[in-house]
């Protein structure tokens, strides 16, 4: 499905970006669980708070000027036609926890996956209500 065709307004565009972000984050967190016992493995995560801040700034701009301005950072790049690139970064806290207590590390990763899943489900529901359909991302 071509997601840019679904973009009918600024809010829909933001919801699609959130959906893409949560799906990318799920892959990173799953990798953290799948590879935790591999020697030399370094857990990573996406900068969720940074992403949230960028979207808040964009919403504030939208409210003030009726335009959507998305600013790039080192790890998050917004492209044309609704594209987004997100670079995973080392999760130092998780790395320390993995070294000290692998069970707690796994619990942390599962909790992050659960939170991310809730965000994805909520975003899909908002899109469903807004557009009358849920996009399937490929």
PDB file of C-alpha atoms in Angstrom:
ATOM      1  CA  UNK A   1       0.000   0.000   0.000  1.00  0.00           C
ATOM      2  CA  UNK A   2       1.303   3.444  -0.859  1.00  0.00           C
ATOM      3  CA  UNK A   3       1.207   5.433   2.391  1.00  0.00           C
ATOM      4  CA  UNK A   4       1.696   8.879   0.852  1.00  0.00           C
ATOM      5  CA  UNK A   5      -1.671   8.405  -0.866  1.00  0.00           C
ATOM      6  CA  UNK A   6      -3.252   8.113   2.577  1.00  0.00           C
ATOM      7  CA  UNK A   7      -1.945  11.501   3.694  1.00  0.00           C
ATOM      8  CA  UNK A   8      -4.973  13.745   3.492  1.00  0.00           C
ATOM      9  CA  UNK A   9      -3.954  16.278   6.114  1.00  0.00           C
ATOM     10  CA  UNK A  10      -1.208  17.125   8.603  1.00  0.00           C
ATOM     11  CA  UNK A  11      -2.633  15.066  11.452  1.00  0.00           C
ATOM     12  CA  UNK A  12      -2.890  11.967   9.269  1.00  0.00           C
ATOM     13  CA  UNK A  13       0.718  12.525   8.196  1.00  0.00           C
ATOM     14  CA  UNK A  14       1.832  12.629  11.845  1.00  0.00           C
ATOM     15  CA  UNK A  15      -0.123   9.489  12.694  1.00  0.00           C
ATOM     16  CA  UNK A  16       1.505   7.629   9.806  1.00  0.00           C
ATOM     17  CA  UNK A  17       4.954   8.751  11.005  1.00  0.00           C
ATOM     18  CA  UNK A  18       4.146   7.518  14.520  1.00  0.00           C
ATOM     19  CA  UNK A  19       3.029   4.194  13.086  1.00  0.00           C
ATOM     20  CA  UNK A  20       6.239   3.828  11.071  1.00  0.00           C
ATOM     21  CA  UNK A  21       8.330   4.775  14.116  1.00  0.00           C
ATOM     22  CA  UNK A  22       6.641   2.191  16.355  1.00  0.00           C
ATOM     23  CA  UNK A  23       7.118  -0.520  13.754  1.00  0.00           C
ATOM     24  CA  UNK A  24      10.818   0.304  13.375  1.00  0.00           C
ATOM     25  CA  UNK A  25      11.231   0.384  17.155  1.00  0.00           C
ATOM     26  CA  UNK A  26       9.594  -3.021  17.482  1.00  0.00           C
ATOM     27  CA  UNK A  27      12.261  -4.483  15.193  1.00  0.00           C
ATOM     28  CA  UNK A  28      15.079  -2.941  17.248  1.00  0.00           C
ATOM     29  CA  UNK A  29      13.634  -4.112  20.568  1.00  0.00           C
ATOM     30  CA  UNK A  30      13.012  -7.605  19.205  1.00  0.00           C
ATOM     31  CA  UNK A  31      16.632  -7.756  18.091  1.00  0.00           C
ATOM     32  CA  UNK A  32      17.660  -6.761  21.632  1.00  0.00           C
ATOM     33  CA  UNK A  33      15.820  -9.790  22.969  1.00  0.00           C
ATOM     34  CA  UNK A  34      16.898 -12.199  20.232  1.00  0.00           C
ATOM     35  CA  UNK A  35      20.612 -11.370  20.585  1.00  0.00           C
ATOM     36  CA  UNK A  36      21.031 -10.588  24.281  1.00  0.00           C
ATOM     37  CA  UNK A  37      23.151 -13.687  24.915  1.00  0.00           C
ATOM     38  CA  UNK A  38      25.425 -13.181  21.915  1.00  0.00           C
ATOM     39  CA  UNK A  39      28.971 -12.232  23.020  1.00  0.00           C
ATOM     40  CA  UNK A  40      29.685  -8.549  22.455  1.00  0.00           C
ATOM     41  CA  UNK A  41      26.056  -7.682  21.708  1.00  0.00           C
ATOM     42  CA  UNK A  42      25.199  -4.015  22.271  1.00  0.00           C
ATOM     43  CA  UNK A  43      21.503  -3.239  22.870  1.00  0.00           C
ATOM     44  CA  UNK A  44      20.048  -0.353  20.892  1.00  0.00           C
ATOM     45  CA  UNK A  45      16.897   1.684  20.890  1.00  0.00           C
ATOM     46  CA  UNK A  46      15.290   4.481  18.952  1.00  0.00           C
ATOM     47  CA  UNK A  47      15.183   7.934  20.478  1.00  0.00           C
ATOM     48  CA  UNK A  48      11.494   7.804  21.453  1.00  0.00           C
ATOM     49  CA  UNK A  49      11.568  10.936  23.627  1.00  0.00           C
ATOM     50  CA  UNK A  50      13.351  12.885  20.904  1.00  0.00           C
ATOM     51  CA  UNK A  51      10.778  11.699  18.344  1.00  0.00           C
ATOM     52  CA  UNK A  52       7.944  12.685  20.658  1.00  0.00           C
ATOM     53  CA  UNK A  53       9.471  16.137  21.158  1.00  0.00           C
ATOM     54  CA  UNK A  54       9.805  16.648  17.397  1.00  0.00           C
ATOM     55  CA  UNK A  55       6.149  15.764  16.886  1.00  0.00           C
ATOM     56  CA  UNK A  56       5.071  18.060  19.731  1.00  0.00           C
ATOM     57  CA  UNK A  57       7.019  20.916  18.132  1.00  0.00           C
ATOM     58  CA  UNK A  58       5.412  20.146  14.763  1.00  0.00           C
ATOM     59  CA  UNK A  59       1.925  20.131  16.325  1.00  0.00           C
ATOM     60  CA  UNK A  60       2.572  23.459  18.019  1.00  0.00           C
ATOM     61  CA  UNK A  61       3.688  24.914  14.682  1.00  0.00           C
ATOM     62  CA  UNK A  62       0.585  23.462  13.042  1.00  0.00           C
ATOM     63  CA  UNK A  63      -1.674  25.069  15.643  1.00  0.00           C
ATOM     64  CA  UNK A  64       0.004  28.463  15.233  1.00  0.00           C
ATOM     65  CA  UNK A  65       0.491  28.620  11.480  1.00  0.00           C
ATOM     66  CA  UNK A  66      -1.593  25.765   9.979  1.00  0.00           C
ATOM     67  CA  UNK A  67       1.559  24.244   8.479  1.00  0.00           C
ATOM     68  CA  UNK A  68       3.502  21.172   9.477  1.00  0.00           C
ATOM     69  CA  UNK A  69       7.213  21.644  10.034  1.00  0.00           C
ATOM     70  CA  UNK A  70       9.220  18.552  10.940  1.00  0.00           C
ATOM     71  CA  UNK A  71      12.812  19.154  11.910  1.00  0.00           C
ATOM     72  CA  UNK A  72      15.564  16.569  11.492  1.00  0.00           C
ATOM     73  CA  UNK A  73      18.027  15.508  14.163  1.00  0.00           C
ATOM     74  CA  UNK A  74      21.137  13.338  14.008  1.00  0.00           C
ATOM     75  CA  UNK A  75      19.087  10.177  14.499  1.00  0.00           C
ATOM     76  CA  UNK A  76      15.723  11.114  12.949  1.00  0.00           C
ATOM     77  CA  UNK A  77      15.301  12.353   9.378  1.00  0.00           C
ATOM     78  CA  UNK A  78      11.989  13.258   7.776  1.00  0.00           C
ATOM     79  CA  UNK A  79      11.907  12.861   4.009  1.00  0.00           C
ATOM     80  CA  UNK A  80       9.564  13.579   1.156  1.00  0.00           C
ATOM     81  CA  UNK A  81       6.260  11.784   0.640  1.00  0.00           C
ATOM     82  CA  UNK A  82       5.907  10.832   4.306  1.00  0.00           C
ATOM     83  CA  UNK A  83       9.195   8.965   4.576  1.00  0.00           C
ATOM     84  CA  UNK A  84      11.141   8.791   7.812  1.00  0.00           C
ATOM     85  CA  UNK A  85      14.593   7.433   8.625  1.00  0.00           C
ATOM     86  CA  UNK A  86      15.472   6.563  12.191  1.00  0.00           C
ATOM     87  CA  UNK A  87      18.927   5.436  13.281  1.00  0.00           C
ATOM     88  CA  UNK A  88      19.103   3.197  16.359  1.00  0.00           C
ATOM     89  CA  UNK A  89      21.573   4.263  19.042  1.00  0.00           C
ATOM     90  CA  UNK A  90      23.270   2.332  21.812  1.00  0.00           C
ATOM     91  CA  UNK A  91      21.073   2.010  24.895  1.00  0.00           C
ATOM     92  CA  UNK A  92      23.729   2.477  27.575  1.00  0.00           C
ATOM     93  CA  UNK A  93      21.357   1.889  30.467  1.00  0.00           C
ATOM     94  CA  UNK A  94      20.164  -1.369  28.964  1.00  0.00           C
ATOM     95  CA  UNK A  95      23.742  -2.398  28.231  1.00  0.00           C
ATOM     96  CA  UNK A  96      24.722  -1.874  31.863  1.00  0.00           C
ATOM     97  CA  UNK A  97      21.649  -3.774  33.026  1.00  0.00           C
ATOM     98  CA  UNK A  98      22.445  -6.623  30.619  1.00  0.00           C
ATOM     99  CA  UNK A  99      25.917  -6.929  32.137  1.00  0.00           C
ATOM    100  CA  UNK A 100      24.638  -6.812  35.724  1.00  0.00           C
ATOM    101  CA  UNK A 101      21.326  -8.663  35.555  1.00  0.00           C
ATOM    102  CA  UNK A 102      20.235 -10.331  32.292  1.00  0.00           C
ATOM    103  CA  UNK A 103      16.800 -11.226  33.706  1.00  0.00           C
ATOM    104  CA  UNK A 104      16.031  -7.594  34.525  1.00  0.00           C
ATOM    105  CA  UNK A 105      17.391  -6.610  31.117  1.00  0.00           C
ATOM    106  CA  UNK A 106      14.932  -8.953  29.408  1.00  0.00           C
ATOM    107  CA  UNK A 107      12.099  -7.622  31.557  1.00  0.00           C
ATOM    108  CA  UNK A 108      13.041  -4.061  30.536  1.00  0.00           C
ATOM    109  CA  UNK A 109      13.008  -5.002  26.844  1.00  0.00           C
ATOM    110  CA  UNK A 110       9.648  -6.738  27.188  1.00  0.00           C
ATOM    111  CA  UNK A 111       8.196  -3.706  28.959  1.00  0.00           C
ATOM    112  CA  UNK A 112       9.479  -1.438  26.164  1.00  0.00           C
ATOM    113  CA  UNK A 113       7.916  -3.775  23.591  1.00  0.00           C
ATOM    114  CA  UNK A 114       4.618  -3.704  25.478  1.00  0.00           C
ATOM    115  CA  UNK A 115       4.612   0.110  25.671  1.00  0.00           C
ATOM    116  CA  UNK A 116       5.529   0.342  21.994  1.00  0.00           C
ATOM    117  CA  UNK A 117       2.735  -2.082  21.104  1.00  0.00           C
ATOM    118  CA  UNK A 118       0.201   0.064  22.959  1.00  0.00           C
ATOM    119  CA  UNK A 119       1.420   3.144  21.072  1.00  0.00           C
ATOM    120  CA  UNK A 120       1.118   1.302  17.763  1.00  0.00           C
ATOM    121  CA  UNK A 121      -2.387   0.035  18.527  1.00  0.00           C
ATOM    122  CA  UNK A 122      -3.552   3.466  19.653  1.00  0.00           C
ATOM    123  CA  UNK A 123      -2.129   5.062  16.501  1.00  0.00           C
ATOM    124  CA  UNK A 124      -3.828   2.483  14.285  1.00  0.00           C
ATOM    125  CA  UNK A 125      -7.129   3.129  16.027  1.00  0.00           C
ATOM    126  CA  UNK A 126      -6.770   6.898  15.576  1.00  0.00           C
ATOM    127  CA  UNK A 127      -6.001   6.390  11.887  1.00  0.00           C
ATOM    128  CA  UNK A 128      -8.940   4.041  11.563  1.00  0.00           C
ATOM    129  CA  UNK A 129     -11.260   6.616  13.075  1.00  0.00           C
ATOM    130  CA  UNK A 130      -9.766   9.477  11.068  1.00  0.00           C
ATOM    131  CA  UNK A 131      -9.537   7.821   7.687  1.00  0.00           C
ATOM    132  CA  UNK A 132     -11.931   4.924   7.919  1.00  0.00           C
ATOM    133  CA  UNK A 133      -9.160   2.399   7.340  1.00  0.00           C
ATOM    134  CA  UNK A 134      -5.913   1.111   8.781  1.00  0.00           C
ATOM    135  CA  UNK A 135      -2.902   1.288   6.481  1.00  0.00           C
ATOM    136  CA  UNK A 136      -0.766  -1.817   6.163  1.00  0.00           C
ATOM    137  CA  UNK A 137       2.901  -0.874   6.161  1.00  0.00           C
ATOM    138  CA  UNK A 138       5.304  -2.936   4.118  1.00  0.00           C
TER     139      UNK A 138
END
